[in-house]
Amino acid sequence: MSETRAVEAWTLEPLRRFVAEAGARLALLTTPSGQVIAQHGFTRAVDVMAAAALGSAIAASTAELCRMLKEPEFRSLNHQGVEHGVYLARCDTPRGPLLLLAVYDSDSSPGLVQLFFEELARALAASCPPKASEPKVLAEDFERELTASLNALFGR
Amino acid sequence: MGDEIAALSAEVARDPQSLAFLRLGEVLRAQGQLEAAARVVVGGLGHHPYLPDAHDLYARILVDQGEFERAEEEWGMVLAIDPRHAGAHKGLGFLAYKRGDLDAALDHLELALAADPTDQRVVNALRRVRKEFERLLQAQGSVAVPPAAPPSDLFAGLEGAGSGILLADAQGRVLAGAMRREDGIDVAEEVAAHLAGVSQEAARTAQLLDLGQWRFLLAEAEHQNLYLGEPVEDTLLLLARDRSVPAGRLAVVAQRAAVVATRWLEAQR
Amino acid sequence: MARLQGALDRITRVRGVRGAMLVGGDDGLVIAESLMAGVRGNAVAALSASLVKKLRRAAVAAGAGLPKFLHLQGERGTLLAVPAPHGIVVVVIADADVNVGLARLEMMRAAENLI
């Protein structure tokens, strides 16, 4: 399915534009803890959840390495495979940091993905609504919210 | 092959959501087990109703079974999800050709080639359909020639006409002219399909680097010099001449060809 | 690296050239650059590498062979590219009225230096 879907509506247009301009096959926008905000190209919820968890773990472990080396915090990583490349990067929004995991093929390049990620980061920061006061998370709300998020991400 | 079917069947049985049903369906279809292939794909579509490749595979199985109308519906669904799906355009082009609608066949095959310019089977199919289309038009007489069929000598009198001047639209479809390799092979369709991507990239590059509207792209290659311009919006003009023709000279010929192309395009409107 | 930087600096001496770069043809990333202030090196690198890649496919399909020099002319500026050995592309961004012949010559020299 080649649709872009979002749990948080303000992320939809910036992510759509990123996918179109960078030529990304898959894209996943999450919080640093792996909560999915928007996705493009995934067909199964289980794949989204796995990719979100892996992306979050990679970002966290790299951030820790950066801390040990006394380097600035994690910004981006790129893996260029034979047919596909994987790009993982972090950007800041008024609502807190977000992670982008993008998969691209030979029609694109790390340079293009990085270039349009910078644009995505600017667009997300600009379109992000102000941070509302965080409601208390109740256990019974969690499952309902998770189901609602999956429905939004897969159009069911 | 039997091992692969067994392994894929086991995977689909273990995880009905798995995308392995696509490969299993392909393998069964390749073996001629059409009923089984159809069952597998229909089952997979139950879990992935918006997966274009699954609808495309099911359509191909339906064609194998002689169910052309249902196949057309399936490919229609593919295009509703992904309007640039090369497989669906290829399939619909084939169906249109089969029922004698050469115009529609050309449309779909050109879109298929624009989506995947490297597909040699589409290049060959387009060549064949275009030839038949031209024969048909000739048989109907010149009065019946629609605007889509340009005079083959549109660029007659210009250097390179008949082998190295090509007019295409922004979707990568040939409008007029010709493009042949040194060995005489007609590569117009293939090149036109690639040009769509080149011009989109040229336009994006010019815009994002603040170069203004792009005016032309000139390339010196190993055997030929190339000139690409946009004489009218959404229309591309490519000239290819051997390296003995200097780039400056090529630009002059390109300007003349652009005038001819613009007049012809305006006459079509 | 100093040799490469020297070659880029020679290109930027051509009047109207706003910047010269060495770019990875496959990844579209900057290898070395000599740019005027305000020129977005990463954008020039990514977009020019992508344009060269797409043009290469079209040129090969047309039977023209591999591109040796590319000139994109815009109303307000010019982009020039020379694919060099080792998958590197020499890229120049310049004013619309730059002396293309002179810039091309210096770019070819820079490309030869990469051998």
PDB file of N, CA and C in Angstrom, chain B residues 120 123-124 127 162-163 178-188 190-191, chain C residues 61-63:
ATOM      1  N   GLN B 120      12.136  -4.336 -20.761  1.00  0.00           N
ATOM      2  CA  GLN B 120      12.315  -4.559 -22.188  1.00  0.00           C
ATOM      3  C   GLN B 120      11.072  -5.167 -22.834  1.00  0.00           C
ATOM      4  N   VAL B 123       8.893  -2.396 -23.826  1.00  0.00           N
ATOM      5  CA  VAL B 123       9.462  -1.714 -24.995  1.00  0.00           C
ATOM      6  C   VAL B 123       9.071  -2.476 -26.258  1.00  0.00           C
ATOM      7  N   ASN B 124       9.243  -3.801 -26.233  1.00  0.00           N
ATOM      8  CA  ASN B 124       8.923  -4.620 -27.409  1.00  0.00           C
ATOM      9  C   ASN B 124       7.429  -4.588 -27.718  1.00  0.00           C
ATOM     10  N   ARG B 127       6.471  -1.309 -29.338  1.00  0.00           N
ATOM     11  CA  ARG B 127       6.915  -1.262 -30.726  1.00  0.00           C
ATOM     12  C   ARG B 127       5.883  -1.948 -31.630  1.00  0.00           C
ATOM     13  N   GLY B 162      14.618  11.978 -38.141  1.00  0.00           N
ATOM     14  CA  GLY B 162      14.476  10.565 -38.506  1.00  0.00           C
ATOM     15  C   GLY B 162      15.284   9.638 -37.632  1.00  0.00           C
ATOM     16  N   SER B 163      16.216  10.190 -36.857  1.00  0.00           N
ATOM     17  CA  SER B 163      16.996   9.302 -35.982  1.00  0.00           C
ATOM     18  C   SER B 163      17.397   9.938 -34.653  1.00  0.00           C
ATOM     19  N   ALA B 178      11.881  10.775 -33.801  1.00  0.00           N
ATOM     20  CA  ALA B 178      12.457   9.422 -33.727  1.00  0.00           C
ATOM     21  C   ALA B 178      13.765   9.450 -32.960  1.00  0.00           C
ATOM     22  N   MET B 179      14.106   8.320 -32.382  1.00  0.00           N
ATOM     23  CA  MET B 179      15.401   8.185 -31.706  1.00  0.00           C
ATOM     24  C   MET B 179      15.909   6.777 -32.007  1.00  0.00           C
ATOM     25  N   ARG B 180      17.005   6.718 -32.742  1.00  0.00           N
ATOM     26  CA  ARG B 180      17.579   5.409 -33.088  1.00  0.00           C
ATOM     27  C   ARG B 180      19.041   5.361 -32.651  1.00  0.00           C
ATOM     28  N   ARG B 181      19.444   4.153 -32.249  1.00  0.00           N
ATOM     29  CA  ARG B 181      20.870   3.971 -31.930  1.00  0.00           C
ATOM     30  C   ARG B 181      21.659   3.897 -33.237  1.00  0.00           C
ATOM     31  N   GLU B 182      22.963   3.880 -33.101  1.00  0.00           N
ATOM     32  CA  GLU B 182      23.827   3.800 -34.281  1.00  0.00           C
ATOM     33  C   GLU B 182      23.515   2.568 -35.120  1.00  0.00           C
ATOM     34  N   ASP B 183      23.142   1.458 -34.439  1.00  0.00           N
ATOM     35  CA  ASP B 183      22.846   0.220 -35.176  1.00  0.00           C
ATOM     36  C   ASP B 183      21.416   0.214 -35.741  1.00  0.00           C
ATOM     37  N   GLY B 184      20.725   1.346 -35.654  1.00  0.00           N
ATOM     38  CA  GLY B 184      19.402   1.470 -36.265  1.00  0.00           C
ATOM     39  C   GLY B 184      18.243   1.062 -35.377  1.00  0.00           C
ATOM     40  N   ILE B 185      18.527   0.542 -34.191  1.00  0.00           N
ATOM     41  CA  ILE B 185      17.447   0.100 -33.298  1.00  0.00           C
ATOM     42  C   ILE B 185      16.665   1.306 -32.786  1.00  0.00           C
ATOM     43  N   ASP B 186      15.342   1.188 -32.864  1.00  0.00           N
ATOM     44  CA  ASP B 186      14.463   2.268 -32.411  1.00  0.00           C
ATOM     45  C   ASP B 186      14.386   2.254 -30.872  1.00  0.00           C
ATOM     46  N   VAL B 187      14.833   3.333 -30.257  1.00  0.00           N
ATOM     47  CA  VAL B 187      14.823   3.397 -28.789  1.00  0.00           C
ATOM     48  C   VAL B 187      13.952   4.550 -28.281  1.00  0.00           C
ATOM     49  N   ALA B 188      13.074   5.044 -29.156  1.00  0.00           N
ATOM     50  CA  ALA B 188      12.290   6.239 -28.815  1.00  0.00           C
ATOM     51  C   ALA B 188      11.480   6.061 -27.523  1.00  0.00           C
ATOM     52  N   GLU B 190      11.777   3.946 -25.042  1.00  0.00           N
ATOM     53  CA  GLU B 190      12.617   3.760 -23.855  1.00  0.00           C
ATOM     54  C   GLU B 190      13.218   5.101 -23.411  1.00  0.00           C
ATOM     55  N   VAL B 191      13.740   5.831 -24.380  1.00  0.00           N
ATOM     56  CA  VAL B 191      14.386   7.108 -24.054  1.00  0.00           C
ATOM     57  C   VAL B 191      13.361   8.101 -23.527  1.00  0.00           C
TER      58      VAL B 191
ATOM     59  N   ALA C  61      20.414   4.560 -22.593  1.00  0.00           N
ATOM     60  CA  ALA C  61      19.265   4.038 -23.353  1.00  0.00           C
ATOM     61  C   ALA C  61      19.272   4.574 -24.776  1.00  0.00           C
ATOM     62  N   ALA C  62      19.721   5.823 -24.948  1.00  0.00           N
ATOM     63  CA  ALA C  62      19.745   6.428 -26.280  1.00  0.00           C
ATOM     64  C   ALA C  62      20.936   5.953 -27.108  1.00  0.00           C
ATOM     65  N   GLY C  63      21.833   5.201 -26.483  1.00  0.00           N
ATOM     66  CA  GLY C  63      23.024   4.731 -27.190  1.00  0.00           C
ATOM     67  C   GLY C  63      24.107   5.798 -27.240  1.00  0.00           C
TER      68      GLY C  63
END
